[in-house]
Coordinates of C-alpha atoms in Angstrom, one line a residue:
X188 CA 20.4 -87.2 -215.3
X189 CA 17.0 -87.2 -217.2
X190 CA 16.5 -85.0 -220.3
X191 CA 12.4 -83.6 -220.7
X192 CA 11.0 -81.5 -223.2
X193 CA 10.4 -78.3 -222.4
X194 CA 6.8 -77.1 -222.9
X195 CA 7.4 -73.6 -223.0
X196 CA 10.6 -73.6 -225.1
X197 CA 8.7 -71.3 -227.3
X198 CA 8.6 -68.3 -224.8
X199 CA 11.9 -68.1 -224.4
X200 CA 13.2 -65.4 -226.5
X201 CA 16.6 -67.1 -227.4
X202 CA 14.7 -69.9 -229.4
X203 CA 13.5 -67.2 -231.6
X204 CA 16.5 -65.3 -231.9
X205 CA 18.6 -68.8 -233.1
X206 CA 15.2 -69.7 -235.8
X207 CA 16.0 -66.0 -237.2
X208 CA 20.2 -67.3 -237.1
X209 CA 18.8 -70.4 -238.9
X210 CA 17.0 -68.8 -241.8
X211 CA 20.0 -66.2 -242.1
X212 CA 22.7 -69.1 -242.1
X213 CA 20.4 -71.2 -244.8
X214 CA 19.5 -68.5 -247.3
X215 CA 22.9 -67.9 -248.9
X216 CA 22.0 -71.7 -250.6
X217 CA 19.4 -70.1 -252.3
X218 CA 20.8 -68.0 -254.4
X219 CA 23.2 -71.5 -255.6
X220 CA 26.1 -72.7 -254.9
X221 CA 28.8 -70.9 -252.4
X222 CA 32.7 -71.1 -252.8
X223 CA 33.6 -74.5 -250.4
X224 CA 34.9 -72.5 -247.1
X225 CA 31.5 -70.2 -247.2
X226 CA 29.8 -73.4 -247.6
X227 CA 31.4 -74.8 -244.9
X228 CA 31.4 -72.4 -243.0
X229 CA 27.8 -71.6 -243.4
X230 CA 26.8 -75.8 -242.7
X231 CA 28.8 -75.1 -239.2
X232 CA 26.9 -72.3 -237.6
X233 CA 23.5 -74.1 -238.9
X234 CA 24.5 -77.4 -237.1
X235 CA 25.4 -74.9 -233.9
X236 CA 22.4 -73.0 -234.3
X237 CA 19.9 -76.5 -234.7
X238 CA 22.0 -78.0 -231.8
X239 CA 21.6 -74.0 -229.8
X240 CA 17.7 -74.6 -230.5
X241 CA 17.2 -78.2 -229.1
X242 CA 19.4 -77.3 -226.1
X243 CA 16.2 -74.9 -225.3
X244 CA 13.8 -77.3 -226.1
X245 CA 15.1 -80.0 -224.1
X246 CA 16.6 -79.5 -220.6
X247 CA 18.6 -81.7 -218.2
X248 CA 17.8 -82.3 -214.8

């Protein structure tokens, strides 16, 4: 099994629809700190969503 980069990761419209999750998931932080289970629940979905985005960028053969 051998994992490549994928050139055109970028023109698949999933990669843009998990960079808009991202920037959802991290602006809450912005505005300071969250209660602890928003906060944890927040760091989850941006660890899914970064892992979601490099699962498009690299593929398995």
């Amino acid at each position: 099994m051998k994992i490549h980069f994928n050139k055109d990761f970028w023109r698949d419209g999933f990669f843009y629809i998990y960079l808009l999750l991202l920037f959802l998931w991290i602006a809450p932080f912005s505005d300071g700190s969250l209660p602890l289970d928003e906060e944890l629940l927040c760091i989850f979905f941006i660890i899914f969503t970064i892992g979601s985005m490099l699962a498009i960028m690299f593929n398995k053969d």
